[in-house]
mmCIF file of C-alpha atoms in Angstrom:
data_model
loop_
_atom_site.group_PDB
_atom_site.id
_atom_site.type_symbol
_atom_site.label_atom_id
_atom_site.label_comp_id
_atom_site.label_asym_id
_atom_site.label_seq_id
_atom_site.Cartn_x
_atom_site.Cartn_y
_atom_site.Cartn_z
ATOM 1 C CA MET A 1 -5.768 -7.195 -12.714
ATOM 2 C CA PHE A 2 -3.987 -4.605 -10.665
ATOM 3 C CA LYS A 3 -5.783 -1.277 -11.377
ATOM 4 C CA GLY A 4 -7.607 1.233 -9.279
ATOM 5 C CA SER A 5 -7.688 1.830 -5.526
ATOM 6 C CA PHE A 6 -5.827 -0.605 -3.308
ATOM 7 C CA PRO A 7 -6.028 0.279 0.432
ATOM 8 C CA ALA A 8 -2.784 -0.405 2.243
ATOM 9 C CA LEU A 9 -4.729 -2.269 4.862
ATOM 10 C CA VAL A 10 -4.195 -1.545 8.598
ATOM 11 C CA THR A 11 -3.766 -4.456 10.966
ATOM 12 C CA PRO A 12 -6.318 -4.159 13.806
ATOM 13 C CA PHE A 13 -5.171 -4.893 17.382
ATOM 14 C CA LYS A 14 -7.020 -5.537 20.608
ATOM 15 C CA ASN A 15 -5.042 -5.448 23.825
ATOM 16 C CA GLY A 16 -1.806 -5.951 21.892
ATOM 17 C CA GLU A 17 -3.054 -8.987 19.913
ATOM 18 C CA LEU A 18 -4.309 -9.401 16.387
ATOM 19 C CA ASP A 19 -8.012 -8.557 16.124
ATOM 20 C CA LEU A 20 -8.943 -10.974 13.333
ATOM 21 C CA ASP A 21 -12.702 -10.445 13.646
ATOM 22 C CA THR A 22 -12.279 -6.728 12.943
ATOM 23 C CA LEU A 23 -9.805 -7.505 10.138
ATOM 24 C CA LYS A 24 -12.456 -9.660 8.397
ATOM 25 C CA LYS A 25 -15.093 -6.948 8.798
ATOM 26 C CA LEU A 26 -12.737 -4.417 7.215
ATOM 27 C CA VAL A 27 -12.147 -6.667 4.235
ATOM 28 C CA GLU A 28 -15.932 -6.985 3.717
ATOM 29 C CA TRP A 29 -16.406 -3.252 4.146
ATOM 30 C CA HIS A 30 -13.691 -2.449 1.588
ATOM 31 C CA ILE A 31 -15.281 -4.807 -0.961
ATOM 32 C CA THR A 32 -18.724 -3.257 -0.345
ATOM 33 C CA GLU A 33 -17.256 0.242 -0.720
ATOM 34 C CA GLY A 34 -15.714 -0.579 -4.116
ATOM 35 C CA SER A 35 -12.020 -1.028 -3.395
ATOM 36 C CA HIS A 36 -10.333 -2.731 -6.297
ATOM 37 C CA GLY A 37 -7.917 -4.788 -4.230
ATOM 38 C CA LEU A 38 -6.196 -4.981 -0.841
ATOM 39 C CA VAL A 39 -2.581 -4.805 0.345
ATOM 40 C CA PRO A 40 -2.184 -6.345 3.816
ATOM 41 C CA VAL A 41 1.005 -6.399 5.945
ATOM 42 C CA GLY A 42 2.756 -3.521 4.320
ATOM 43 C CA THR A 43 4.171 -0.732 6.430
ATOM 44 C CA THR A 44 0.662 0.597 6.966
ATOM 45 C CA GLY A 45 -0.218 -2.907 8.209
ATOM 46 C CA GLU A 46 2.526 -2.481 10.844
ATOM 47 C CA SER A 47 4.646 -5.228 9.343
ATOM 48 C CA PRO A 48 7.802 -4.122 11.220
ATOM 49 C CA THR A 49 6.169 -5.063 14.516
ATOM 50 C CA LEU A 50 4.409 -8.255 13.433
ATOM 51 C CA SER A 51 5.994 -11.620 14.104
ATOM 52 C CA HIS A 52 6.394 -13.888 11.036
ATOM 53 C CA GLU A 53 3.540 -16.006 12.323
ATOM 54 C CA GLU A 54 1.283 -12.941 12.656
ATOM 55 C CA HIS A 55 2.392 -11.688 9.256
ATOM 56 C CA ILE A 56 1.300 -14.908 7.497
ATOM 57 C CA ARG A 57 -1.833 -15.231 9.581
ATOM 58 C CA VAL A 58 -3.014 -11.774 8.462
ATOM 59 C CA ILE A 59 -2.454 -12.675 4.791
ATOM 60 C CA GLU A 60 -4.330 -15.958 5.232
ATOM 61 C CA GLU A 61 -7.286 -14.226 6.879
ATOM 62 C CA VAL A 62 -7.497 -11.439 4.266
ATOM 63 C CA VAL A 63 -7.283 -13.941 1.355
ATOM 64 C CA LYS A 64 -9.968 -16.092 2.987
ATOM 65 C CA ALA A 65 -12.261 -13.091 3.618
ATOM 66 C CA ALA A 66 -11.759 -11.652 0.101
ATOM 67 C CA ALA A 67 -12.572 -15.079 -1.371
ATOM 68 C CA GLY A 68 -11.352 -14.177 -4.806
ATOM 69 C CA ARG A 69 -13.639 -11.164 -5.240
ATOM 70 C CA ILE A 70 -10.756 -8.695 -5.382
ATOM 71 C CA PRO A 71 -6.994 -9.344 -5.626
ATOM 72 C CA VAL A 72 -4.771 -9.425 -2.556
ATOM 73 C CA ILE A 73 -1.232 -8.079 -2.840
ATOM 74 C CA ALA A 74 0.693 -9.225 0.244
ATOM 75 C CA GLY A 75 3.550 -7.288 1.728
ATOM 76 C CA ALA A 76 6.624 -9.498 1.615
ATOM 77 C CA GLY A 77 9.620 -7.210 1.893
ATOM 78 C CA SER A 78 12.737 -7.209 4.056
ATOM 79 C CA ASN A 79 16.254 -5.781 4.016
ATOM 80 C CA SER A 80 17.407 -9.382 4.293
ATOM 81 C CA THR A 81 17.046 -11.301 1.054
ATOM 82 C CA GLU A 82 16.790 -14.597 2.898
ATOM 83 C CA GLU A 83 14.018 -13.291 5.122
ATOM 84 C CA GLY A 84 12.278 -11.789 2.133
ATOM 85 C CA ILE A 85 12.304 -15.159 0.416
ATOM 86 C CA GLU A 86 10.746 -16.697 3.508
ATOM 87 C CA LEU A 87 7.978 -14.111 3.528
ATOM 88 C CA ILE A 88 7.215 -14.292 -0.145
ATOM 89 C CA ARG A 89 6.969 -18.060 -0.020
ATOM 90 C CA GLY A 90 4.652 -17.741 2.957
ATOM 91 C CA ALA A 91 2.493 -15.212 1.012
ATOM 92 C CA GLU A 92 2.361 -17.645 -1.951
ATOM 93 C CA LYS A 93 1.333 -20.537 0.312
ATOM 94 C CA ALA A 94 -1.330 -18.301 2.006
ATOM 95 C CA GLY A 95 -2.971 -17.733 -1.403
ATOM 96 C CA ALA A 96 -2.023 -14.131 -2.161
ATOM 97 C CA ASP A 97 -2.392 -12.970 -5.782
ATOM 98 C CA ALA A 98 0.881 -11.006 -5.813
ATOM 99 C CA ALA A 99 3.590 -9.726 -3.477
ATOM 100 C CA LEU A 100 4.688 -6.167 -2.710
ATOM 101 C CA VAL A 101 8.440 -6.175 -2.125
ATOM 102 C CA VAL A 102 10.107 -3.027 -0.760
ATOM 103 C CA THR A 103 13.605 -2.027 -1.713
ATOM 104 C CA PRO A 104 15.934 -3.106 1.093
ATOM 105 C CA TYR A 105 16.035 -0.409 3.783
ATOM 106 C CA TYR A 106 18.887 0.797 5.915
ATOM 107 C CA ASN A 107 21.688 -1.321 4.427
ATOM 108 C CA LYS A 108 21.596 0.818 1.216
ATOM 109 C CA PRO A 109 22.493 -1.675 -1.531
ATOM 110 C CA THR A 110 23.853 -0.512 -4.891
ATOM 111 C CA GLN A 111 21.721 -0.790 -8.032
ATOM 112 C CA ARG A 112 23.485 -4.117 -8.671
ATOM 113 C CA GLY A 113 22.473 -5.217 -5.198
ATOM 114 C CA LEU A 114 18.895 -4.205 -5.779
ATOM 115 C CA TYR A 115 18.767 -6.184 -9.008
ATOM 116 C CA ALA A 116 20.257 -9.270 -7.266
ATOM 117 C CA HIS A 117 17.790 -8.999 -4.345
ATOM 118 C CA PHE A 118 14.695 -8.797 -6.564
ATOM 119 C CA LYS A 119 15.985 -11.487 -8.942
ATOM 120 C CA ALA A 120 16.424 -13.848 -5.924
ATOM 121 C CA MET A 121 12.922 -13.059 -4.709
ATOM 122 C CA HIS A 122 11.530 -13.560 -8.208
ATOM 123 C CA ASP A 123 13.261 -16.901 -8.591
ATOM 124 C CA ALA A 124 12.077 -18.145 -5.179
ATOM 125 C CA CYS A 125 8.337 -18.211 -5.958
ATOM 126 C CA THR A 126 5.736 -18.055 -8.651
ATOM 127 C CA LEU A 127 3.899 -14.926 -7.450
ATOM 128 C CA PRO A 128 3.836 -11.734 -9.487
ATOM 129 C CA ILE A 129 5.994 -9.144 -7.791
ATOM 130 C CA ILE A 130 5.343 -5.393 -7.470
ATOM 131 C CA ILE A 131 8.449 -3.456 -6.532
ATOM 132 C CA TYR A 132 7.920 -0.900 -3.777
ATOM 133 C CA ASN A 133 10.254 2.056 -4.331
ATOM 134 C CA ILE A 134 10.138 4.429 -1.340
ATOM 135 C CA PRO A 135 13.546 6.176 -0.966
ATOM 136 C CA GLY A 136 12.284 8.362 1.793
ATOM 137 C CA ARG A 137 12.087 5.340 4.087
ATOM 138 C CA SER A 138 14.456 2.874 2.563
ATOM 139 C CA ALA A 139 17.346 5.356 1.948
ATOM 140 C CA VAL A 140 17.840 3.848 -1.539
ATOM 141 C CA ASP A 141 16.178 4.766 -4.827
ATOM 142 C CA MET A 142 15.796 2.196 -7.532
ATOM 143 C CA SER A 143 16.686 3.870 -10.826
ATOM 144 C CA PRO A 144 14.337 3.587 -13.825
ATOM 145 C CA GLU A 145 17.179 1.754 -15.599
ATOM 146 C CA THR A 146 17.398 -0.909 -12.874
ATOM 147 C CA MET A 147 13.615 -1.228 -12.896
ATOM 148 C CA GLY A 148 13.692 -1.644 -16.649
ATOM 149 C CA ASP A 149 16.183 -4.507 -16.305
ATOM 150 C CA LEU A 150 13.960 -6.161 -13.682
ATOM 151 C CA ALA A 151 10.853 -5.685 -15.811
ATOM 152 C CA LYS A 152 12.397 -8.139 -18.288
ATOM 153 C CA LEU A 153 11.854 -10.911 -15.736
ATOM 154 C CA PRO A 154 8.481 -12.568 -16.308
ATOM 155 C CA ARG A 155 7.015 -12.076 -12.830
ATOM 156 C CA ILE A 156 8.234 -8.579 -12.052
ATOM 157 C CA VAL A 157 4.991 -6.932 -13.166
ATOM 158 C CA GLY A 158 4.892 -3.453 -11.692
ATOM 159 C CA VAL A 159 5.906 -0.815 -9.141
ATOM 160 C CA LYS A 160 4.424 1.026 -6.222
ATOM 161 C CA ASP A 161 6.149 4.342 -6.710
ATOM 162 C CA ALA A 162 6.423 6.547 -3.607
ATOM 163 C CA THR A 163 9.176 8.804 -4.920
ATOM 164 C CA GLY A 164 6.741 11.680 -5.385
ATOM 165 C CA LYS A 165 8.432 12.318 -8.765
ATOM 166 C CA ILE A 166 5.694 12.403 -11.338
ATOM 167 C CA GLU A 167 8.147 12.226 -14.191
ATOM 168 C CA ARG A 168 9.182 8.743 -13.061
ATOM 169 C CA VAL A 169 5.965 7.341 -14.555
ATOM 170 C CA SER A 170 6.950 8.450 -18.029
ATOM 171 C CA GLN A 171 10.553 7.364 -17.570
ATOM 172 C CA GLN A 172 9.463 3.932 -16.333
ATOM 173 C CA ARG A 173 6.963 3.542 -19.205
ATOM 174 C CA ALA A 174 9.804 4.064 -21.630
ATOM 175 C CA LEU A 175 12.114 1.568 -19.949
ATOM 176 C CA CYS A 176 9.666 -1.022 -18.535
ATOM 177 C CA GLY A 177 6.991 -0.985 -21.243
ATOM 178 C CA ARG A 178 3.431 0.317 -21.259
ATOM 179 C CA ASP A 179 2.036 -2.893 -19.746
ATOM 180 C CA PHE A 180 4.241 -2.515 -16.654
ATOM 181 C CA VAL A 181 1.791 -1.792 -13.797
ATOM 182 C CA GLN A 182 2.543 1.598 -12.199
ATOM 183 C CA LEU A 183 0.699 2.234 -8.896
ATOM 184 C CA SER A 184 1.197 5.436 -6.909
ATOM 185 C CA GLY A 185 2.378 5.077 -3.355
ATOM 186 C CA GLU A 186 1.575 8.712 -2.502
ATOM 187 C CA ASP A 187 -2.090 9.729 -2.228
ATOM 188 C CA ALA A 188 -1.571 13.424 -2.755
ATOM 189 C CA THR A 189 0.044 13.052 -6.176
ATOM 190 C CA ALA A 190 -2.072 10.131 -7.460
ATOM 191 C CA LEU A 191 -3.969 12.423 -9.832
ATOM 192 C CA GLY A 192 -0.900 13.542 -11.714
ATOM 193 C CA PHE A 193 0.595 10.054 -11.458
ATOM 194 C CA ASN A 194 -2.275 8.559 -13.418
ATOM 195 C CA ALA A 195 -2.295 11.382 -15.933
ATOM 196 C CA HIS A 196 1.299 10.325 -16.781
ATOM 197 C CA GLY A 197 0.225 6.732 -17.331
ATOM 198 C CA GLY A 198 -0.249 5.234 -13.831
ATOM 199 C CA VAL A 199 -3.121 2.857 -13.322
ATOM 200 C CA GLY A 200 -3.905 3.142 -9.607
ATOM 201 C CA CYS A 201 -2.804 3.801 -6.053
ATOM 202 C CA ILE A 202 -1.838 1.693 -3.035
ATOM 203 C CA SER A 203 -3.397 4.134 -0.673
ATOM 204 C CA VAL A 204 -3.343 4.946 3.036
ATOM 205 C CA THR A 205 -6.270 7.355 2.759
ATOM 206 C CA ALA A 206 -8.374 4.560 1.180
ATOM 207 C CA ASN A 207 -8.493 2.917 4.586
ATOM 208 C CA VAL A 208 -10.763 5.748 5.718
ATOM 209 C CA ALA A 209 -12.389 6.801 2.445
ATOM 210 C CA PRO A 210 -12.469 3.673 0.268
ATOM 211 C CA LYS A 211 -15.520 4.653 -1.766
ATOM 212 C CA LEU A 212 -14.197 8.103 -2.599
ATOM 213 C CA CYS A 213 -10.764 6.830 -3.469
ATOM 214 C CA ALA A 214 -12.212 4.037 -5.685
ATOM 215 C CA GLU A 215 -14.423 6.504 -7.512
ATOM 216 C CA PHE A 216 -11.518 8.926 -7.865
ATOM 217 C CA GLN A 217 -9.427 6.178 -9.454
ATOM 218 C CA GLU A 218 -12.238 5.131 -11.780
ATOM 219 C CA ALA A 219 -12.582 8.725 -12.963
ATOM 220 C CA THR A 220 -8.900 9.036 -13.783
ATOM 221 C CA LEU A 221 -8.798 5.709 -15.530
ATOM 222 C CA SER A 222 -11.768 6.643 -17.730
ATOM 223 C CA GLY A 223 -10.065 9.921 -18.621
ATOM 224 C CA ASP A 224 -12.517 12.047 -16.740
ATOM 225 C CA PHE A 225 -10.075 14.383 -15.027
ATOM 226 C CA VAL A 226 -12.711 17.053 -14.354
ATOM 227 C CA THR A 227 -14.555 14.632 -12.025
ATOM 228 C CA ALA A 228 -11.258 13.323 -10.643
ATOM 229 C CA LEU A 229 -10.175 16.859 -9.744
ATOM 230 C CA ALA A 230 -13.427 17.364 -7.807
ATOM 231 C CA TYR A 231 -12.637 14.204 -5.803
ATOM 232 C CA GLN A 232 -9.080 15.460 -5.273
ATOM 233 C CA ASP A 233 -10.413 18.654 -3.830
ATOM 234 C CA ARG A 234 -12.544 16.674 -1.368
ATOM 235 C CA LEU A 235 -9.771 14.324 -0.378
ATOM 236 C CA MET A 236 -6.680 16.527 -0.313
ATOM 237 C CA PRO A 237 -7.128 17.790 3.292
ATOM 238 C CA LEU A 238 -7.517 14.179 4.418
ATOM 239 C CA HIS A 239 -4.385 13.079 2.487
ATOM 240 C CA GLU A 240 -2.469 15.756 4.384
ATOM 241 C CA ALA A 241 -4.012 15.315 7.798
ATOM 242 C CA ILE A 242 -3.549 11.515 7.942
ATOM 243 C CA PHE A 243 0.227 12.020 7.505
ATOM 244 C CA ILE A 244 0.776 14.692 10.155
ATOM 245 C CA GLU A 245 1.876 11.768 12.299
ATOM 246 C CA PRO A 246 2.683 8.310 10.911
ATOM 247 C CA GLY A 247 -0.022 7.524 8.362
ATOM 248 C CA LEU A 248 -1.093 4.229 9.786
ATOM 249 C CA ALA A 249 -1.905 5.874 13.137
ATOM 250 C CA GLY A 250 -3.886 8.551 11.265
ATOM 251 C CA ALA A 251 -5.728 5.876 9.290
ATOM 252 C CA LYS A 252 -6.585 3.880 12.409
ATOM 253 C CA TYR A 253 -7.876 6.994 14.095
ATOM 254 C CA GLY A 254 -10.031 7.814 11.093
ATOM 255 C CA LEU A 255 -11.425 4.272 11.177
ATOM 256 C CA SER A 256 -12.115 4.635 14.885
ATOM 257 C CA GLN A 257 -14.171 7.726 14.150
ATOM 258 C CA LEU A 258 -16.249 5.592 11.730
ATOM 259 C CA GLY A 259 -16.671 2.935 14.375
ATOM 260 C CA LEU A 260 -14.816 0.351 12.327
ATOM 261 C CA CYS A 261 -11.500 -0.196 14.141
ATOM 262 C CA ALA A 262 -9.734 0.768 17.338
ATOM 263 C CA ASP A 263 -6.928 3.252 17.053
ATOM 264 C CA GLU A 264 -4.510 0.944 18.932
ATOM 265 C CA VAL A 265 -0.987 0.746 17.441
ATOM 266 C CA ARG A 266 2.147 -1.063 18.501
ATOM 267 C CA MET A 267 5.185 0.690 19.865
ATOM 268 C CA PRO A 268 7.377 2.488 18.863
ATOM 269 C CA LEU A 269 4.339 4.203 17.338
ATOM 270 C CA THR A 270 1.783 5.870 19.540
ATOM 271 C CA THR A 271 -1.788 7.054 19.207
ATOM 272 C CA LEU A 272 -2.315 10.582 17.949
ATOM 273 C CA LEU A 273 -2.012 13.866 19.739
ATOM 274 C CA PRO A 274 -5.349 15.706 20.325
ATOM 275 C CA GLU A 275 -4.470 18.480 17.841
ATOM 276 C CA THR A 276 -3.753 15.873 15.139
ATOM 277 C CA LYS A 277 -7.092 14.188 15.809
ATOM 278 C CA ALA A 278 -8.868 17.519 15.438
ATOM 279 C CA LYS A 279 -7.239 18.056 12.042
ATOM 280 C CA ILE A 280 -8.240 14.597 10.820
ATOM 281 C CA ASP A 281 -11.793 15.216 12.103
ATOM 282 C CA ALA A 282 -11.955 18.462 10.129
ATOM 283 C CA ALA A 283 -10.621 16.729 6.984
ATOM 284 C CA MET A 284 -13.165 13.942 7.336
ATOM 285 C CA ARG A 285 -15.944 16.470 7.637
ATOM 286 C CA HIS A 286 -14.639 18.257 4.522
ATOM 287 C CA ALA A 287 -14.714 14.936 2.663
ATOM 288 C CA GLY A 288 -18.271 14.301 3.867
ATOM 289 C CA LEU A 289 -17.293 11.174 5.855
ATOM 290 C CA ILE A 290 -18.563 12.426 9.243
ATOM 291 C CA ASN A 291 -20.910 15.190 10.336
#
């Protein structure tokens, strides 16, 4: 169910408020372009600056617009277990197909604490849970051993791995089983990630290039790495340019160049510097997205 290209969906704003009309249009566009699923209200969806009410509303609208055509994995993470439970129950009620739960950030729990946090989230709802391991932001790295222990729980079904360590895929296959869903959380290394046994990517770049990212994933999953490498060559400059400044700001700017979404973000983030915009423009031209 969870394979291929999953855009980490941006949350459109208009004058500081949710722009739900644009959000619905983006969902339809992603489905038309071939995205295999959607991940609203993750970090790329600016979840840190959404109220709980906004967070759940975005999930509801994405689920409604997707209408069962592709799966929706809702962001439901927090560094407070109690808050995380509230969010995951809200995602379940909103009709999400699964939840993406980040390792608790800033408070740096031990591996025992990580297990306890995810076990509590697991026991609080009936949604499948995908662990989001991103030590560069959370300041804690879930070990493959802890992940293996969590994978024994019936609804801990996979991981979004943003460690950038390709060998983790093989380590986690050994400890979590071959059916454990491993999705890359880093666009630039998604090619190698799938070669090691990954089955997809929760992608920032796919906001701007959904068709290319979906076709890239399909090539890797069919074992056609010659074709996949050609896509990688087209997409690599865009992977890099989008992340010169925070990736969601880069993604929104790229969407604005396609006429699909304003580049408005919430503070403390800001819109891009002119020189960053120029680099994204060049990368989009290289990928054949704009003239």
